Short mmCIF file of C-alpha atoms in Angstrom, two decimals:
data_model
loop_
_atom_site.label_atom_id
_atom_site.label_comp_id
_atom_site.label_asym_id
_atom_site.label_seq_id
_atom_site.Cartn_x
_atom_site.Cartn_y
_atom_site.Cartn_z
CA MET A 1 -40.85 12.68 -59.92
CA GLU A 2 -42.79 15.23 -58.39
CA ASN A 3 -42.87 19.08 -59.45
CA LEU A 4 -42.13 17.45 -63.07
CA LYS A 5 -44.04 18.96 -65.49
CA GLU A 6 -45.65 16.90 -67.98
CA THR A 7 -46.27 17.15 -71.93
CA CYS A 8 -49.49 16.83 -73.51
CA LEU A 9 -48.87 13.24 -74.59
CA LEU A 10 -47.39 11.38 -71.22
CA GLY A 11 -50.30 9.29 -71.20
CA TYR A 12 -49.30 7.33 -74.46
CA HIS A 13 -45.68 7.17 -73.11
CA GLN A 14 -46.73 5.72 -69.86
CA GLY A 15 -49.55 3.42 -72.06
CA LYS A 16 -46.53 2.48 -74.54
CA GLY A 17 -44.13 1.52 -71.60
CA ALA A 18 -41.73 3.91 -72.16
CA LYS A 19 -38.67 4.37 -69.90
CA LEU A 20 -39.29 8.08 -68.57
CA GLU A 21 -36.76 10.18 -67.25
CA ALA A 22 -36.73 13.85 -66.03
CA PHE A 23 -35.30 16.11 -68.68
CA ALA A 24 -35.64 20.16 -68.83
CA GLY A 25 -37.80 19.76 -66.06
CA TYR A 26 -40.15 17.46 -68.02
CA LEU A 27 -40.86 13.89 -67.73
CA MET A 28 -39.96 12.64 -71.25
CA PRO A 29 -39.91 9.26 -73.09
CA ILE A 30 -36.08 8.25 -73.29
CA VAL A 31 -36.88 4.87 -75.37
CA TYR A 32 -40.04 2.87 -76.14
CA THR A 33 -38.54 -0.25 -77.08
CA SER A 34 -35.07 -0.11 -78.50
CA ILE A 35 -33.17 3.03 -79.44
CA ILE A 36 -31.31 1.28 -82.30
CA GLU A 37 -34.74 0.12 -83.86
CA GLU A 38 -36.35 3.87 -83.16
CA HIS A 39 -33.05 5.38 -85.06
CA ASN A 40 -33.19 3.33 -87.94
CA SER A 41 -37.05 3.57 -88.30
CA VAL A 42 -36.09 7.26 -88.89
CA ARG A 43 -33.29 6.82 -91.19
CA ASN A 44 -34.98 4.33 -93.32
CA ASN A 45 -38.86 4.95 -92.66
CA VAL A 46 -40.53 7.19 -90.60
CA GLY A 47 -40.74 8.22 -86.87
CA MET A 48 -42.06 10.80 -84.62
CA PHE A 49 -40.72 12.11 -81.00
CA ASP A 50 -42.69 14.42 -78.80
CA VAL A 51 -40.88 17.98 -78.48
CA SER A 52 -43.64 19.40 -76.32
CA HIS A 53 -41.29 20.53 -73.91
CA MET A 54 -39.48 22.79 -76.24
CA GLY A 55 -39.58 26.57 -75.24
CA GLU A 56 -42.14 28.82 -77.55
CA ILE A 57 -41.50 32.84 -77.18
CA LEU A 58 -43.55 34.84 -79.29
CA VAL A 59 -42.21 38.56 -80.45
CA LYS A 60 -44.64 40.93 -81.29
CA GLY A 61 -44.85 44.48 -82.47
CA LYS A 62 -43.56 47.23 -85.11
CA ASP A 63 -39.77 46.73 -83.86
CA THR A 64 -39.75 42.98 -84.08
CA CYS A 65 -37.50 42.44 -86.65
CA SER A 66 -34.83 45.06 -85.60
CA TYR A 67 -35.14 43.92 -82.11
CA VAL A 68 -34.63 39.96 -83.47
CA ASP A 69 -31.55 41.29 -85.40
CA HIS A 70 -30.66 42.70 -82.44
CA VAL A 71 -30.52 39.65 -80.08
CA PHE A 72 -29.89 37.01 -82.82
CA SER A 73 -26.51 35.95 -84.54
CA ASN A 74 -28.27 35.31 -87.67
CA GLU A 75 -30.63 37.82 -89.84
CA ILE A 76 -34.36 37.93 -89.99
CA THR A 77 -35.22 41.43 -91.39
CA SER A 78 -34.76 40.69 -95.08
CA LYS A 79 -36.12 36.62 -95.09
CA PRO A 80 -39.57 36.41 -96.47
CA ASP A 81 -42.67 35.66 -94.21
CA GLY A 82 -43.19 31.90 -93.62
CA LYS A 83 -39.06 31.32 -93.28
CA VAL A 84 -37.23 29.49 -90.56
CA VAL A 85 -33.99 30.77 -89.69
CA TYR A 86 -31.58 28.81 -87.38
CA GLY A 87 -29.15 30.91 -85.06
CA MET A 88 -28.24 31.97 -81.63
CA LEU A 89 -28.41 34.28 -78.92
CA LEU A 90 -25.47 35.43 -77.76
CA TYR A 91 -24.23 37.05 -74.64
CA GLU A 92 -22.04 40.30 -75.09
CA LYS A 93 -18.98 38.09 -74.52
CA GLY A 94 -19.84 36.19 -77.61
CA THR A 95 -20.66 32.98 -75.81
CA ILE A 96 -23.95 31.18 -76.39
CA VAL A 97 -26.97 31.92 -74.48
CA ASP A 98 -29.00 29.28 -76.47
CA ASP A 99 -29.86 28.45 -80.03
CA LEU A 100 -32.89 28.13 -81.32
CA LEU A 101 -35.38 28.72 -84.82
CA VAL A 102 -37.37 31.83 -85.58
CA TYR A 103 -39.97 31.67 -87.25
CA LYS A 104 -41.11 34.92 -89.16
CA ILE A 105 -44.66 35.13 -89.10
CA SER A 106 -44.62 38.76 -90.08
CA ASP A 107 -42.81 41.88 -89.90
CA GLN A 108 -44.64 42.12 -87.05
CA GLU A 109 -44.45 38.81 -85.48
CA CYS A 110 -41.59 36.18 -84.90
CA LEU A 111 -41.86 32.71 -82.87
CA LEU A 112 -38.85 31.70 -81.18
CA VAL A 113 -38.43 28.09 -80.68
CA VAL A 114 -35.94 27.32 -77.87
CA ASN A 115 -34.35 24.41 -75.99
CA ALA A 116 -36.66 23.34 -73.10
CA SER A 117 -33.76 23.47 -70.40
CA ASN A 118 -33.37 27.16 -71.47
CA THR A 119 -36.55 28.51 -72.09
CA GLY A 120 -36.75 30.33 -68.57
CA LYS A 121 -33.52 31.50 -69.09
CA ASP A 122 -33.76 32.78 -72.43
CA TYR A 123 -37.37 34.52 -71.65
CA THR A 124 -35.97 36.73 -69.03
CA TRP A 125 -32.67 37.44 -71.19
CA LEU A 126 -35.08 38.48 -73.98
CA VAL A 127 -37.20 40.67 -71.93
CA GLU A 128 -34.02 42.43 -70.52
CA GLN A 129 -32.65 43.16 -73.97
CA SER A 130 -36.20 44.39 -75.35
CA ASP A 131 -35.62 48.07 -73.71
CA GLY A 132 -36.40 50.48 -76.22
CA PHE A 133 -38.25 48.57 -78.96
CA ASP A 134 -41.50 48.25 -79.57
CA VAL A 135 -41.97 44.92 -78.72
CA THR A 136 -44.03 42.21 -76.38
CA VAL A 137 -42.39 39.50 -75.58
CA ALA A 138 -44.38 36.32 -74.32
CA ASN A 139 -43.80 32.81 -73.07
CA LEU A 140 -46.35 30.68 -74.56
CA SER A 141 -44.64 27.48 -74.15
CA ASP A 142 -47.40 25.89 -72.09
CA ASP A 143 -49.65 26.86 -75.18
CA TYR A 144 -48.19 24.34 -77.75
CA GLY A 145 -47.55 20.81 -77.99
CA GLN A 146 -45.16 19.86 -80.64
CA ILE A 147 -44.21 16.72 -82.96
CA ALA A 148 -41.57 16.48 -84.62
CA ILE A 149 -42.18 13.61 -87.43
CA GLN A 150 -39.02 12.54 -89.34
CA GLY A 151 -37.80 10.41 -91.89
CA PRO A 152 -37.99 9.74 -95.78
CA ASN A 153 -41.75 8.68 -95.51
CA ALA A 154 -42.70 11.57 -93.38
CA GLU A 155 -43.89 13.61 -96.08
CA ALA A 156 -45.73 10.84 -97.79
CA THR A 157 -47.38 9.72 -94.28
CA ILE A 158 -49.00 13.56 -93.72
CA LYS A 159 -50.42 13.20 -97.56
CA ASP A 160 -51.99 9.57 -96.86
CA LEU A 161 -53.47 10.59 -93.68
CA PHE A 162 -54.62 14.19 -93.82
CA ASP A 163 -54.57 14.83 -97.61
CA ILE A 164 -52.17 17.82 -97.23
CA ASP A 165 -49.57 18.02 -99.80
CA LEU A 166 -46.29 19.67 -98.70
CA SER A 167 -44.02 18.96 -101.38
CA GLU A 168 -44.12 22.51 -102.03
CA LEU A 169 -43.05 23.70 -98.64
CA GLY A 170 -39.64 24.00 -98.88
CA PHE A 171 -36.80 23.22 -96.41
CA TYR A 172 -36.31 25.28 -93.17
CA THR A 173 -39.96 27.17 -94.29
CA PHE A 174 -43.31 26.67 -92.54
CA ALA A 175 -47.15 27.32 -93.30
CA PHE A 176 -50.34 27.27 -91.01
CA LYS A 177 -52.31 23.97 -92.10
CA ASN A 178 -55.52 22.52 -90.63
CA ILE A 179 -54.98 19.13 -89.63
CA LEU A 180 -58.16 17.28 -88.14
CA ASP A 181 -59.77 20.79 -88.02
CA CYS A 182 -57.27 22.56 -85.75
CA LYS A 183 -55.16 25.10 -86.63
CA VAL A 184 -51.48 24.17 -86.17
CA ILE A 185 -47.88 24.99 -87.67
CA VAL A 186 -45.99 22.88 -89.85
CA SER A 187 -42.46 23.28 -90.81
CA ARG A 188 -39.85 21.18 -92.82
CA THR A 189 -37.37 20.87 -90.22
CA GLY A 190 -36.00 18.53 -87.73
CA TYR A 191 -33.25 17.55 -85.57
CA THR A 192 -32.01 14.22 -87.48
CA GLY A 193 -30.48 14.67 -90.50
CA GLU A 194 -33.53 13.38 -92.57
CA ASP A 195 -36.49 14.84 -94.13
CA GLY A 196 -39.23 15.89 -91.67
CA PHE A 197 -41.42 17.99 -90.34
CA GLU A 198 -42.18 19.77 -86.78
CA ILE A 199 -45.60 20.57 -85.90
CA TYR A 200 -46.73 23.21 -83.38
CA GLY A 201 -50.11 23.82 -82.01
CA ASP A 202 -53.08 23.38 -79.05
CA PRO A 203 -51.69 20.74 -76.63
CA MET A 204 -55.26 19.22 -77.78
CA ALA A 205 -54.44 18.86 -81.50
CA ILE A 206 -51.20 17.50 -80.91
CA ARG A 207 -52.77 14.67 -79.25
CA LEU A 208 -55.17 13.77 -81.90
CA ILE A 209 -52.50 14.45 -84.66
CA TRP A 210 -49.92 12.18 -82.46
CA ASP A 211 -52.43 9.14 -82.12
CA ALA A 212 -53.40 9.78 -86.09
CA PHE A 213 -49.74 8.97 -86.42
CA ASP A 214 -49.62 6.06 -84.15
CA ALA A 215 -52.65 4.49 -86.05
CA VAL A 216 -51.00 4.30 -89.00
CA GLY A 217 -47.83 2.62 -87.50
CA VAL A 218 -45.32 5.84 -87.51
CA THR A 219 -42.80 5.24 -84.91
CA PRO A 220 -42.54 6.78 -81.50
CA CYS A 221 -39.35 7.70 -80.73
CA GLY A 222 -37.80 8.51 -77.48
CA LEU A 223 -35.15 10.93 -76.42
CA GLY A 224 -32.62 8.39 -76.49
CA ALA A 225 -32.80 8.04 -80.56
CA ARG A 226 -33.25 12.13 -80.76
CA ASP A 227 -29.74 12.22 -79.59
CA THR A 228 -28.08 9.36 -81.35
CA LEU A 229 -29.55 10.79 -84.85
CA ARG A 230 -28.40 14.54 -84.27
CA PHE A 231 -25.04 13.58 -83.54
CA GLU A 232 -24.98 11.73 -86.80
CA ALA A 233 -26.00 14.73 -88.58
CA ALA A 234 -23.20 16.56 -86.53
CA LEU A 235 -26.01 18.95 -85.24
CA PRO A 236 -25.00 20.81 -81.88
CA LEU A 237 -26.87 20.19 -78.61
CA TYR A 238 -26.89 22.91 -75.83
CA GLY A 239 -24.85 21.91 -72.87
CA HIS A 240 -22.56 19.63 -75.15
CA GLU A 241 -21.21 21.25 -78.31
CA ILE A 242 -22.47 24.65 -77.57
CA SER A 243 -22.66 26.47 -73.96
CA ASP A 244 -22.44 29.60 -72.37
CA GLU A 245 -18.74 29.20 -72.18
CA ILE A 246 -18.30 28.48 -76.02
CA THR A 247 -18.74 30.80 -79.30
CA PRO A 248 -20.41 29.84 -82.30
CA VAL A 249 -16.70 30.48 -83.82
CA GLY A 250 -15.40 27.78 -81.31
CA ALA A 251 -18.36 25.60 -82.48
CA GLY A 252 -17.98 25.65 -86.00
CA LEU A 253 -21.34 27.60 -86.44
CA LYS A 254 -19.96 31.20 -87.71
CA MET A 255 -22.01 30.14 -90.92
CA PHE A 256 -25.05 30.99 -88.85
CA VAL A 257 -23.44 34.46 -87.68
CA ARG A 258 -23.95 37.56 -90.10
CA PHE A 259 -21.27 39.87 -89.05
CA GLU A 260 -22.53 42.54 -92.07
CA LYS A 261 -25.75 43.23 -90.50
CA ASN A 262 -26.02 45.78 -88.03
CA ASP A 263 -24.58 45.22 -84.81
CA PHE A 264 -25.64 43.11 -82.78
CA ILE A 265 -25.15 41.43 -78.98
CA GLY A 266 -21.92 39.75 -79.30
CA LYS A 267 -20.55 40.49 -82.80
CA GLN A 268 -17.55 42.51 -81.41
CA ALA A 269 -16.53 39.75 -79.04
CA LEU A 270 -16.56 37.47 -82.00
CA GLU A 271 -14.93 39.66 -84.14
CA GLU A 272 -11.94 39.98 -81.58
CA GLN A 273 -12.20 36.63 -81.35
CA ILE A 274 -11.78 35.76 -84.68
CA GLU A 275 -8.43 38.59 -84.77
CA SER A 276 -6.93 36.86 -82.05
CA GLY A 277 -7.55 33.10 -82.66
CA LEU A 278 -8.93 30.21 -80.86
CA LYS A 279 -7.80 28.29 -78.25
CA ARG A 280 -10.07 25.49 -79.15
CA ARG A 281 -12.46 24.16 -81.65
CA LEU A 282 -14.69 21.82 -82.44
CA VAL A 283 -13.85 18.69 -84.65
CA GLY A 284 -14.92 15.44 -85.40
CA LEU A 285 -12.96 12.29 -84.17
CA GLU A 286 -13.07 8.54 -85.44
CA LEU A 287 -11.39 5.68 -83.12
CA LEU A 288 -9.37 3.56 -85.06
CA GLN A 289 -10.30 0.39 -82.76
CA THR A 290 -13.94 -0.77 -81.58
CA ALA A 291 -14.52 1.66 -77.91
CA ILE A 292 -17.03 4.17 -77.29
CA PRO A 293 -15.65 7.44 -77.14
CA ARG A 294 -18.54 8.99 -74.56
CA GLU A 295 -19.14 12.30 -73.62
CA GLY A 296 -16.50 14.12 -70.98
CA TYR A 297 -13.72 11.32 -71.84
CA PRO A 298 -10.56 13.48 -72.38
CA VAL A 299 -8.80 13.65 -75.75
CA TYR A 300 -4.82 13.10 -75.62
CA SER A 301 -1.72 14.16 -78.00
CA GLY A 302 0.85 11.60 -76.65
CA ASP A 303 0.94 12.62 -73.00
CA ASN A 304 -0.88 15.53 -73.25
CA GLU A 305 -4.71 16.61 -72.50
CA ILE A 306 -5.85 18.21 -75.26
CA GLY A 307 -9.69 18.20 -75.14
CA TYR A 308 -12.58 16.60 -74.44
CA VAL A 309 -15.31 14.46 -76.18
CA THR A 310 -18.92 16.49 -76.24
CA THR A 311 -20.73 14.10 -77.70
CA GLY A 312 -19.69 10.26 -78.99
CA TYR A 313 -21.46 7.16 -79.67
CA LEU A 314 -21.00 3.54 -81.27
CA SER A 315 -22.55 5.15 -84.64
CA ILE A 316 -25.92 3.12 -85.44
CA THR A 317 -26.25 4.08 -88.83
CA LEU A 318 -22.14 4.19 -89.66
CA LYS A 319 -21.28 1.15 -87.14
CA LYS A 320 -18.08 3.17 -86.48
CA PRO A 321 -16.79 4.72 -83.14
CA ILE A 322 -17.04 8.58 -83.77
CA ALA A 323 -16.98 11.44 -81.55
CA MET A 324 -17.22 15.60 -81.68
CA ALA A 325 -14.97 17.07 -79.58
CA MET A 326 -13.60 20.18 -78.55
CA VAL A 327 -9.70 20.28 -78.77
CA ASP A 328 -6.83 22.75 -78.73
CA VAL A 329 -6.25 24.38 -82.08
CA ASP A 330 -2.85 22.60 -82.77
CA HIS A 331 -4.29 19.23 -82.81
CA ALA A 332 -7.38 20.48 -84.92
CA LYS A 333 -6.47 19.48 -88.61
CA ILE A 334 -8.02 16.76 -90.37
CA GLY A 335 -5.90 13.66 -90.18
CA THR A 336 -4.21 14.56 -86.56
CA GLU A 337 -3.18 11.69 -84.71
CA ILE A 338 -5.08 11.66 -81.06
CA ALA A 339 -6.24 9.56 -78.61
CA VAL A 340 -9.33 8.98 -76.26
CA LYS A 341 -9.00 7.88 -73.10
CA ILE A 342 -11.17 5.02 -72.43
CA ARG A 343 -11.52 3.72 -68.48
CA ASN A 344 -7.85 4.23 -68.38
CA LYS A 345 -6.61 2.98 -71.84
CA LEU A 346 -5.74 5.48 -74.74
CA VAL A 347 -7.66 4.55 -77.43
CA PRO A 348 -5.91 5.77 -80.87
CA GLY A 349 -7.93 8.04 -83.17
CA VAL A 350 -7.93 10.53 -85.77
CA VAL A 351 -9.43 14.08 -86.21
CA ARG A 352 -12.07 13.70 -88.98
CA ASP A 353 -14.53 16.18 -90.49
CA ARG A 354 -18.39 16.38 -89.02
CA LYS A 355 -19.42 15.17 -92.08
CA PHE A 356 -20.24 11.67 -90.45
CA LEU A 357 -23.66 11.38 -92.62
CA GLN A 358 -24.82 12.21 -95.93
CA LYS A 359 -27.72 14.18 -94.89
CA ASN A 360 -31.05 13.97 -96.65
CA TYR A 361 -32.98 16.84 -96.70
CA LYS A 362 -35.15 17.72 -99.34
CA LYS A 363 -34.43 21.45 -100.31
CA MET B 1 -38.80 -11.14 -63.28
CA SER B 2 -35.54 -11.57 -64.36
CA LYS B 3 -34.40 -14.90 -64.49
CA LEU B 4 -32.09 -16.74 -62.25
CA LEU B 5 -30.37 -20.29 -62.46
CA ASP B 6 -29.94 -22.65 -59.77
CA GLY B 7 -26.05 -23.48 -59.06
CA LEU B 8 -24.49 -20.47 -59.92
CA TYR B 9 -22.70 -17.56 -57.34
CA TYR B 10 -24.16 -14.33 -57.81
CA SER B 11 -22.33 -10.86 -56.87
CA GLU B 12 -23.97 -7.81 -55.77
CA SER B 13 -22.38 -6.09 -58.48
CA HIS B 14 -24.61 -8.18 -60.77
CA GLU B 15 -22.12 -10.72 -62.17
CA TRP B 16 -22.55 -14.67 -62.40
CA VAL B 17 -20.00 -17.12 -61.49
CA LYS B 18 -20.28 -20.94 -62.95
CA VAL B 19 -17.98 -23.86 -61.77
CA VAL B 20 -17.05 -25.55 -64.74
CA GLU B 21 -14.44 -28.11 -63.34
CA GLY B 22 -11.91 -27.91 -61.10
CA ASN B 23 -10.82 -24.26 -60.12
CA THR B 24 -12.17 -23.23 -63.48
CA VAL B 25 -15.39 -20.84 -63.66
CA LEU B 26 -16.83 -18.99 -66.28
CA ILE B 27 -18.26 -15.28 -65.58
CA GLY B 28 -20.91 -12.97 -67.02
CA ILE B 29 -23.17 -10.47 -66.31
CA THR B 30 -27.07 -11.62 -64.96
CA ASP B 31 -30.26 -11.36 -66.83
CA PHE B 32 -31.41 -8.41 -64.31
CA ALA B 33 -28.04 -6.62 -65.81
CA GLN B 34 -28.26 -7.00 -69.29
CA SER B 35 -32.47 -6.00 -68.59
CA GLN B 36 -31.12 -2.47 -67.05
CA LEU B 37 -28.52 -2.16 -69.87
CA GLY B 38 -30.39 -2.40 -73.02
CA THR B 39 -29.42 -3.91 -76.11
CA VAL B 40 -25.65 -4.26 -75.31
CA VAL B 41 -23.42 -3.05 -78.19
CA PHE B 42 -20.06 -3.16 -77.35
CA VAL B 43 -18.06 -5.56 -74.68
CA ASP B 44 -14.97 -4.23 -73.33
CA LEU B 45 -12.57 -7.36 -71.64
CA PRO B 46 -9.17 -7.95 -70.64
CA GLU B 47 -6.93 -10.33 -72.30
CA THR B 48 -6.27 -13.89 -71.59
CA GLY B 49 -3.78 -13.93 -68.72
CA THR B 50 -4.80 -10.80 -66.85
CA LYS B 51 -5.18 -11.03 -63.21
CA LEU B 52 -8.66 -10.32 -61.70
CA VAL B 53 -9.31 -8.92 -57.96
CA LYS B 54 -12.34 -9.45 -56.45
CA ASP B 55 -14.02 -5.99 -56.51
CA ALA B 56 -11.97 -4.34 -59.16
CA GLU B 57 -13.04 -2.91 -62.24
CA PHE B 58 -12.08 -5.52 -65.43
CA GLY B 59 -13.80 -4.18 -68.20
CA ALA B 60 -17.33 -2.85 -69.49
CA VAL B 61 -20.36 -3.60 -70.83
CA GLU B 62 -22.01 -0.87 -73.05
CA SER B 63 -25.43 0.01 -74.51
CA VAL B 64 -26.08 2.82 -76.98
CA LYS B 65 -26.56 5.27 -74.36
CA ALA B 66 -24.24 4.34 -71.02
CA ALA B 67 -21.03 1.89 -70.35
CA SER B 68 -21.22 0.01 -67.13
CA ASP B 69 -18.12 -1.25 -65.61
CA LEU B 70 -17.65 -4.82 -64.72
CA PHE B 71 -16.28 -6.08 -61.07
CA SER B 72 -14.67 -8.83 -60.90
CA PRO B 73 -16.76 -11.74 -58.53
CA VAL B 74 -13.95 -13.38 -57.90
CA ASP B 75 -9.78 -13.42 -57.59
CA GLY B 76 -7.96 -15.34 -60.41
CA THR B 77 -6.45 -15.48 -64.10
CA VAL B 78 -8.28 -14.96 -67.41
CA ILE B 79 -7.82 -18.42 -69.34
CA GLU B 80 -10.03 -17.61 -72.09
CA VAL B 81 -12.25 -14.44 -73.63
CA ASN B 82 -15.64 -15.42 -75.16
CA GLU B 83 -14.63 -14.17 -78.77
CA ASP B 84 -17.91 -14.89 -80.13
CA LEU B 85 -19.26 -11.41 -77.95
CA ILE B 86 -17.16 -9.17 -80.11
CA GLY B 87 -19.11 -9.56 -82.99
CA GLU B 88 -22.35 -9.98 -81.76
CA PRO B 89 -22.31 -8.53 -78.33
CA GLU B 90 -25.73 -8.45 -78.50
CA LYS B 91 -26.02 -12.25 -77.46
CA ILE B 92 -25.74 -11.29 -73.95
CA ASN B 93 -29.28 -9.86 -74.27
CA GLU B 94 -30.48 -13.00 -75.85
CA ASP B 95 -29.70 -15.27 -72.87
CA ALA B 96 -27.16 -13.75 -70.48
CA TYR B 97 -26.35 -17.36 -68.94
CA GLU B 98 -25.11 -18.52 -71.99
CA ALA B 99 -23.08 -15.61 -73.12
CA TRP B 100 -20.14 -15.79 -70.57
CA LEU B 101 -17.73 -13.02 -71.08
CA LEU B 102 -14.27 -14.92 -69.42
CA LYS B 103 -13.22 -18.23 -68.20
CA VAL B 104 -11.33 -17.85 -65.29
CA GLU B 105 -8.71 -20.15 -63.08
CA LEU B 106 -9.62 -19.25 -59.41
CA ASP B 107 -7.18 -18.73 -57.03
CA ASP B 108 -9.37 -20.43 -54.19
CA LEU B 109 -12.10 -22.13 -54.98
CA GLU B 110 -13.30 -21.76 -51.34
CA ALA B 111 -13.79 -17.90 -52.45
CA LEU B 112 -17.08 -18.66 -53.74
CA LYS B 113 -18.66 -19.16 -50.41
CA ASP B 114 -18.23 -15.26 -50.20
CA LEU B 115 -20.96 -14.85 -53.12
CA LEU B 116 -24.58 -14.61 -53.25
CA GLY B 117 -26.92 -17.64 -53.88
CA LYS B 118 -29.86 -17.46 -55.93
CA VAL B 119 -32.12 -16.58 -53.28
CA ASP B 120 -30.17 -13.68 -51.81
CA TYR B 121 -29.19 -12.54 -55.54
CA ALA B 122 -33.31 -12.20 -56.18
CA LYS B 123 -33.60 -9.97 -53.28
CA LEU B 124 -31.27 -7.46 -54.89
CA SER B 125 -32.42 -7.87 -58.18
CA GLU B 126 -36.42 -7.01 -57.79
#
């Protein structure tokens, strides 16, 4: 366990007896009491996650917008200050460096929030691409702690506790707020399919805010529930649904690529891929008998292996065995009969859409 | 400290065996095994009539996050499957020694002597 980094909330996790594991170089809580209880608290009430391990990279300078739009699959130049935009960093060949949120602070300042496991790689990539742009790129990950507070009662919890009204803060927007005398960023974003917020600030501030949430009974949730929640919402996770071998087109994320904007890294490769057609793409699966289709399990059509499960669970909310999988395009149509190989048995299932769950975003 | 019962036979892969009568035994997973796994959400068990081979995989118990293979502690034939666990697999968490998985007719009762007693198994599950 040595050489692992600690978030500002590790002491809390240890005090609660959370099961801790190494994740992206950090010692992180996987579960406090029960993944099922933590998952349900977010679906039905309110839960909070320590996501201080996420990477924060600040881009500043005259060319901020043109630079971000050069490296980002989505588009930032036309967006108002205070907007959060989801998209990807792409390699020239169209595969994915990382997926991320861009917080547009102003025309000359954007905060890029990236996956913890990719922060170092992303930072190096971003610096390399900044030649010729009047920008500075700084990795501020160690300066920020982060809490995700998620669930239908997240907004009311913040209102009651801090007297801060977030009812006007729109989906995928952010604002600077003072909480417990600390300046923090609050955005209406998350990774659960529920309404909720992410709060970024100095690690000391994040500890104070976390303890305040804890004192009013917000359920602490580990990375275990974070994964079951994002999976049901069909949100991709780097290294699973997306990777440096998968493009946004194959992963069903084309809506987060703005082809009509000026040139950006990876654009040409994606256009060629759309022109020539995909080999495999991401689909939803549902098994027709109870079994659990887990990550890496092969997907079959008859005797032919046609793909693999990227993430799968016995869904806690839906109580059904469902999965996301990469399959050959010939077998990707909704309703196609497939089977997943589980402990040497072929368990029958069908291709379905990835709208596993009605998302409860407040827009 | 996980719970152990007297009079049971234990395997290194964390199954228990209880003699019911004659060559008939019940097989389950230990309290230590269920505590390591967390809430059991699914049990994958063989059908009645299946031949079990000692140390060979015969199914799995699964939590939200992980599937844990089951290895047979004995040679024998499955004569009954605990159907109660299909709808309520979490019974294994409530009492791992009540929630048996399979009733098995042993090929050889004497072979149970190769399994561990409570004291030796306790050393494995500390």
